[in-house]
Short mmCIF file of C-alpha atoms and ligand atoms in Angstrom, two decimals:
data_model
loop_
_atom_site.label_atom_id
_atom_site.label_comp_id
_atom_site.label_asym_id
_atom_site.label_seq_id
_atom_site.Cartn_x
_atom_site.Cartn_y
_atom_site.Cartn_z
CA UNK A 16 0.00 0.00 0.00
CA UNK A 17 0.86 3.73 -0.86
CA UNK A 18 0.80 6.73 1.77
CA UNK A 19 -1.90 9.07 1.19
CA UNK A 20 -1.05 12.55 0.37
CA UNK A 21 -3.09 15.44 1.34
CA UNK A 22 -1.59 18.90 0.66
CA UNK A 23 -2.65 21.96 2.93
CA UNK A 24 -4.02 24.82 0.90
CA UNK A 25 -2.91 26.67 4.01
CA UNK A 26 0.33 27.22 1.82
CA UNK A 27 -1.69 28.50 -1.32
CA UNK A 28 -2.07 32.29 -2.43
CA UNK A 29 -5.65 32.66 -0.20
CA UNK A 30 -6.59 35.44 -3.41
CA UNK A 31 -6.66 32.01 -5.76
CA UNK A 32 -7.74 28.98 -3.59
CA UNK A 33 -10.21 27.17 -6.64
CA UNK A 34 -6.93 26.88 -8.21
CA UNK A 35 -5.17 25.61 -5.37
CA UNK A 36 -7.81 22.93 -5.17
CA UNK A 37 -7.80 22.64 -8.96
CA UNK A 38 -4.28 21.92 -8.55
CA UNK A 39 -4.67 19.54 -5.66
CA UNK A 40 -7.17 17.42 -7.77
CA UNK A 41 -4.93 17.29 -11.26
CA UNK A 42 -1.85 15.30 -9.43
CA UNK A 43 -1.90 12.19 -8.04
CA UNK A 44 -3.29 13.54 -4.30
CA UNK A 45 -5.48 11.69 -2.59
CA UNK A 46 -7.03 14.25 -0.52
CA UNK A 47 -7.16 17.91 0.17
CA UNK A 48 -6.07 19.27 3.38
CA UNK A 49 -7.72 22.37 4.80
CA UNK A 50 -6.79 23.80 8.07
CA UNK A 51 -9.51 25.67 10.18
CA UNK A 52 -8.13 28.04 12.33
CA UNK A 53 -10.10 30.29 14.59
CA UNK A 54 -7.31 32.68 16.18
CA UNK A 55 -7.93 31.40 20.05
CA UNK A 56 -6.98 27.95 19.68
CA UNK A 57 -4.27 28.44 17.32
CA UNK A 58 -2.50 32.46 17.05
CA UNK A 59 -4.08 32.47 13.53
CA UNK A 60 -7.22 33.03 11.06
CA UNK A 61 -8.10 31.16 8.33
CA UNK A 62 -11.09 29.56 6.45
CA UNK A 63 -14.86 29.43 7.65
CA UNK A 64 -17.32 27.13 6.09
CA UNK A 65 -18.13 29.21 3.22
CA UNK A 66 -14.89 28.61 1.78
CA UNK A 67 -15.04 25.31 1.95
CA UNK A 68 -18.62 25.21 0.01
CA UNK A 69 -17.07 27.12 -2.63
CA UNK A 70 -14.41 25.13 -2.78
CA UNK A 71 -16.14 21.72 -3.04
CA UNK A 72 -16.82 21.72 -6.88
CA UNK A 73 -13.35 22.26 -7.63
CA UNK A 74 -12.53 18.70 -6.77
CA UNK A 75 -14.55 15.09 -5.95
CA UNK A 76 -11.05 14.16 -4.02
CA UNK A 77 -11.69 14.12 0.10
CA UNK A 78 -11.79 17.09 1.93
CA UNK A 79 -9.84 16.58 5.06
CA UNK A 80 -10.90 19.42 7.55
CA UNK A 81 -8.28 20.10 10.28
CA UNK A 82 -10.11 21.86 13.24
CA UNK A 83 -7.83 23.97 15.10
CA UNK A 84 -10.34 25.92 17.21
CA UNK A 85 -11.90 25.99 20.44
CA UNK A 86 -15.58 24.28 20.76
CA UNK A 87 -14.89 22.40 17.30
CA UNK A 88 -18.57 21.46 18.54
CA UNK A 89 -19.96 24.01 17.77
CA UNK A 90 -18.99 24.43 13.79
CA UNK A 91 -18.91 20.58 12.86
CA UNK A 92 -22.35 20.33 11.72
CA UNK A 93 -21.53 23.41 9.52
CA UNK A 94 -17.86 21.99 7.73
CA UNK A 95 -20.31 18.97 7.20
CA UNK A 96 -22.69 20.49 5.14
CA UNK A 97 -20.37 22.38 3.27
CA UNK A 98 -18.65 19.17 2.09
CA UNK A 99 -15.89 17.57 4.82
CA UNK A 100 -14.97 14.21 4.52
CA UNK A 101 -13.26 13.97 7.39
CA UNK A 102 -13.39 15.93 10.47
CA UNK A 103 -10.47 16.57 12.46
CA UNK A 104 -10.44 17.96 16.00
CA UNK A 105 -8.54 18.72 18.48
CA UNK A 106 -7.97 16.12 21.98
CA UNK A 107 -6.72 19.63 23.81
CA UNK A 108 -10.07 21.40 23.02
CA UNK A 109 -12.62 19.36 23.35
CA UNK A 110 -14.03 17.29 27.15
CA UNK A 111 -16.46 15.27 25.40
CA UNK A 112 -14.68 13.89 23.24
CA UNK A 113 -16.25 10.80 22.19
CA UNK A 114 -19.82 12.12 22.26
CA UNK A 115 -18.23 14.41 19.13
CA UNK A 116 -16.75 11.39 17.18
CA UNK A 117 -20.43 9.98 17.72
CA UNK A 118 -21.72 12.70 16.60
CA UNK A 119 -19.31 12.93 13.20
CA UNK A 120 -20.28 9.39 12.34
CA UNK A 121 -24.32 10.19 12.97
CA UNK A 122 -23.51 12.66 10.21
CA UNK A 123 -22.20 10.31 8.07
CA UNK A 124 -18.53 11.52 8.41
CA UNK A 125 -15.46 10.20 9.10
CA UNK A 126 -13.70 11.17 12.34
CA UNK A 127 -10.36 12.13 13.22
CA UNK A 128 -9.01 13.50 16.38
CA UNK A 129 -5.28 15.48 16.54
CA UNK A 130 -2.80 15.80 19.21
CA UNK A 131 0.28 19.17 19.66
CA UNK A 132 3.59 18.12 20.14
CA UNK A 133 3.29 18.51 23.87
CA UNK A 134 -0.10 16.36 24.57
CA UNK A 135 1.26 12.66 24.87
CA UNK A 136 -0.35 9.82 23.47
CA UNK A 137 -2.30 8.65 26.84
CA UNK A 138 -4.88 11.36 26.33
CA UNK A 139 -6.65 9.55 23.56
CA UNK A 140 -5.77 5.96 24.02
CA UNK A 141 -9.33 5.49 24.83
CA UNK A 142 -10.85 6.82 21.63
CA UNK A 143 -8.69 4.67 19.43
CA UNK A 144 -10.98 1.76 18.48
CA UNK A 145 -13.61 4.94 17.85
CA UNK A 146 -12.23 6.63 15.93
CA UNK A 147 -11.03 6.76 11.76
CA UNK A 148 -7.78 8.89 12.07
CA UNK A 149 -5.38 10.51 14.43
CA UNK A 150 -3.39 13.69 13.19
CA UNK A 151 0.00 14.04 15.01
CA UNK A 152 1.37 17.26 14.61
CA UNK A 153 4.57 17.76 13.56
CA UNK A 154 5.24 21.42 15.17
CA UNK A 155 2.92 23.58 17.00
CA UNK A 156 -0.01 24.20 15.17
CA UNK A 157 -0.55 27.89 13.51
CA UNK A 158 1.53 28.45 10.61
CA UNK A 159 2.73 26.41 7.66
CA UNK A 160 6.60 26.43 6.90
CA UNK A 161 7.88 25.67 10.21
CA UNK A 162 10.28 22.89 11.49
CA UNK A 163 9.54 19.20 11.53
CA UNK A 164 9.98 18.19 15.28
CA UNK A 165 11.71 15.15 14.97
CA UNK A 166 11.16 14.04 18.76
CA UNK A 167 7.58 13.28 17.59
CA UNK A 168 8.92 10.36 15.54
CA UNK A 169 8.75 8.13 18.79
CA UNK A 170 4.78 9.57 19.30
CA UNK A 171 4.55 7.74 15.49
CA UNK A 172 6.44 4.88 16.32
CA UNK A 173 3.97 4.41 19.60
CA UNK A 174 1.32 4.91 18.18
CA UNK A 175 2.14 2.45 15.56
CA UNK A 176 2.39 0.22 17.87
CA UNK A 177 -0.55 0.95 19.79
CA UNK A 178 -2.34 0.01 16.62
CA UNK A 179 -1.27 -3.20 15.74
CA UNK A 180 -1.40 -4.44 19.10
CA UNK A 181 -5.45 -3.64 19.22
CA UNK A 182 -5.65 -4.86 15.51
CA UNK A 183 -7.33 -1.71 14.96
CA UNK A 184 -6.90 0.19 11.54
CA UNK A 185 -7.50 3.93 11.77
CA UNK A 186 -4.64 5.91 9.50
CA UNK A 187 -2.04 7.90 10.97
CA UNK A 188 -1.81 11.37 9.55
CA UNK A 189 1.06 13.51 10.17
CA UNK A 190 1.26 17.50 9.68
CA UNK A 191 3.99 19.58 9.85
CA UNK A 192 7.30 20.09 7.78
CA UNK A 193 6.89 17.13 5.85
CA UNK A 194 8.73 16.79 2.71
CA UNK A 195 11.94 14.91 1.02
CA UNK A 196 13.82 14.22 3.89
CA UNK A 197 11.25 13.90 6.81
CA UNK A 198 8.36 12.35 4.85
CA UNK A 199 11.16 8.28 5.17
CA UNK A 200 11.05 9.14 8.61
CA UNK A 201 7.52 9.29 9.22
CA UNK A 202 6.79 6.45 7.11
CA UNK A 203 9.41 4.18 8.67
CA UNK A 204 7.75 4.81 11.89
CA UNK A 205 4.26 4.08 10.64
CA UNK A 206 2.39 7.21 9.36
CA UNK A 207 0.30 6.42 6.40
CA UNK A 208 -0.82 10.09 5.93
CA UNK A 209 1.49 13.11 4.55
CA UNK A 210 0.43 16.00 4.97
CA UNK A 211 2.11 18.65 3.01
CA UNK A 212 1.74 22.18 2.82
CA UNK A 213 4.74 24.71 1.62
CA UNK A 214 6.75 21.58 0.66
CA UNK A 215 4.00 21.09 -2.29
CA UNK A 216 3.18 24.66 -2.91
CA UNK A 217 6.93 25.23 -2.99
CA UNK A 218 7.85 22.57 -5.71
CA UNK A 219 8.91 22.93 -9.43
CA UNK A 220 6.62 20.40 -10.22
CA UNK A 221 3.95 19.46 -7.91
CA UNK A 222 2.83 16.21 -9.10
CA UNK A 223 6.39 14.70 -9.30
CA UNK A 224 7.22 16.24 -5.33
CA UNK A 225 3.60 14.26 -4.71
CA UNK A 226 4.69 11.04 -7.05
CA UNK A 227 8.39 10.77 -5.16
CA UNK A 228 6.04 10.76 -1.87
CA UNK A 229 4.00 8.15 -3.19
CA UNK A 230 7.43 6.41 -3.86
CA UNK A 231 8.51 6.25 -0.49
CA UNK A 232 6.58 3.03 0.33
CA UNK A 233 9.54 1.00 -0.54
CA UNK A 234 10.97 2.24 3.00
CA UNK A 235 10.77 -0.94 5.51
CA UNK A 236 7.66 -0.01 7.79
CA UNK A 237 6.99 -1.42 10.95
CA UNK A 238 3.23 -1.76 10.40
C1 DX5 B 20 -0.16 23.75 10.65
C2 DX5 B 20 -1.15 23.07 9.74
C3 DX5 B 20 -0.52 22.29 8.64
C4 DX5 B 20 0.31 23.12 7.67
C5 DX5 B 20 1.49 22.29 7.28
O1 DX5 B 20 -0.81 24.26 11.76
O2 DX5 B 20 -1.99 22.18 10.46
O3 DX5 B 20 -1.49 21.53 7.92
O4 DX5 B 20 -0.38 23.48 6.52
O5 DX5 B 20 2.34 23.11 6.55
P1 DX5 B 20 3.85 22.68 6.24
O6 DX5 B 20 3.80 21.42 5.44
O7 DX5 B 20 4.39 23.86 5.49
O8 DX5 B 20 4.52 22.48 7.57
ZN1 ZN B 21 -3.31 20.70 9.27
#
């Protein structure tokens, strides 16, 4: 099997996103990655669910909504009609946590719950056979561009673990400064999701950056 590859359009030009989609959905992707920021949770702003309507009929690939916000509650039910796939939130902001991924797959949705760098792996150990996808970030959430933090590889590696011992099967997504030379890493230690922002935006030729990803399968993983 492949990794997936979902680039952010958090590293597109925000004045031509359809494109950025456009683009997205003309390489070999497999889904699109769109970080929700609401400027509490995370020290930035960035897309409401408008955008993300307007943005659905530039591609049939997934839509794979990252929720950095506080009470991702309270907007699910909006991403969702406006065309998520998958709905990513946030262990840190969120108590009930499994009444949410409940309520994601009542809606029909797939769900998906992320951890920061400094939240360790125990806080969602319980929501594992729940849930579809955990999102380990890769640096502090906020801002595209920034340095992979390669102490996180052992969160990966445990997780892995974690996963095969339960027989469960939920994909492990990973965010943050992935590209040439972290993207073996993360693989080796059993991510099955790249997520790739100014790596993709950044490349002389998209689709090939996204094919040599695609590539990488040939590294020895542990799962
Ligand atoms: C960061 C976002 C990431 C971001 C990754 O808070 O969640 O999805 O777009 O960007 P790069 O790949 O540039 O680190
Ligand atoms: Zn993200």
């Amino acid at each position: 099997m492949k990794p997936l590859v979902a680039p952010s359009i958090l590293s597109a030009d925000f004045s031509r996103l359809g494109e950025a989609v456009r683009l997205i959905d003309q390489v070999p992707a497999d889904w699109v990655h769109i970080d929700v920021m609401d400027g509490l949770f995370v020290p930035n702003l960035t897309f409401g669910p408008k955008v993300v309507t307007d943005l659905r009929p530039y591609s049939a690939k997934t839509f794979d909504v990252h929720l950095m916000v506080e009470h991702p509650e309270s907007l699910v039910d909006q991403f969702v009609e406006a065309g998520a796939d998958y709905l990513t939130f946030h262990i840190e902001s969120v108590v009930h946590a499994h009444r949410l991924v409940e309520h994601i797959h009542n809606r029909g949705k797939k769900a998906g719950i992320s951890l920061v760098p400094s939240t360790s792996l125990s806080a969602i150990e319980e929501l594992l056979p729940f849930i579809d996808l955990v999102l380990i970030m890769t640096v502090n959430p906020g801002f595209g561009g920034q340095r992979f933090i390669s102490s996180m590889l052992k969160k990966i590696e445990a997780l892995a673990e974690l996963r095969k011992k339960e027989g469960l099967s939920f994909f492990i997504s990973v965010d943050g400064g992935i590209n040439h030379e972290t993207a073996p890493l993360v693989l080796e230690a059993g991510a099955n999701v790249l997520i790739t922002g100014s790596a993709f935006f950044t490349a002389p030729d998209p689709a090939e950056f996204v094919e040599d990803l695609k590539s990488l399968l040939m590294y020895d993983r542990k799962v």
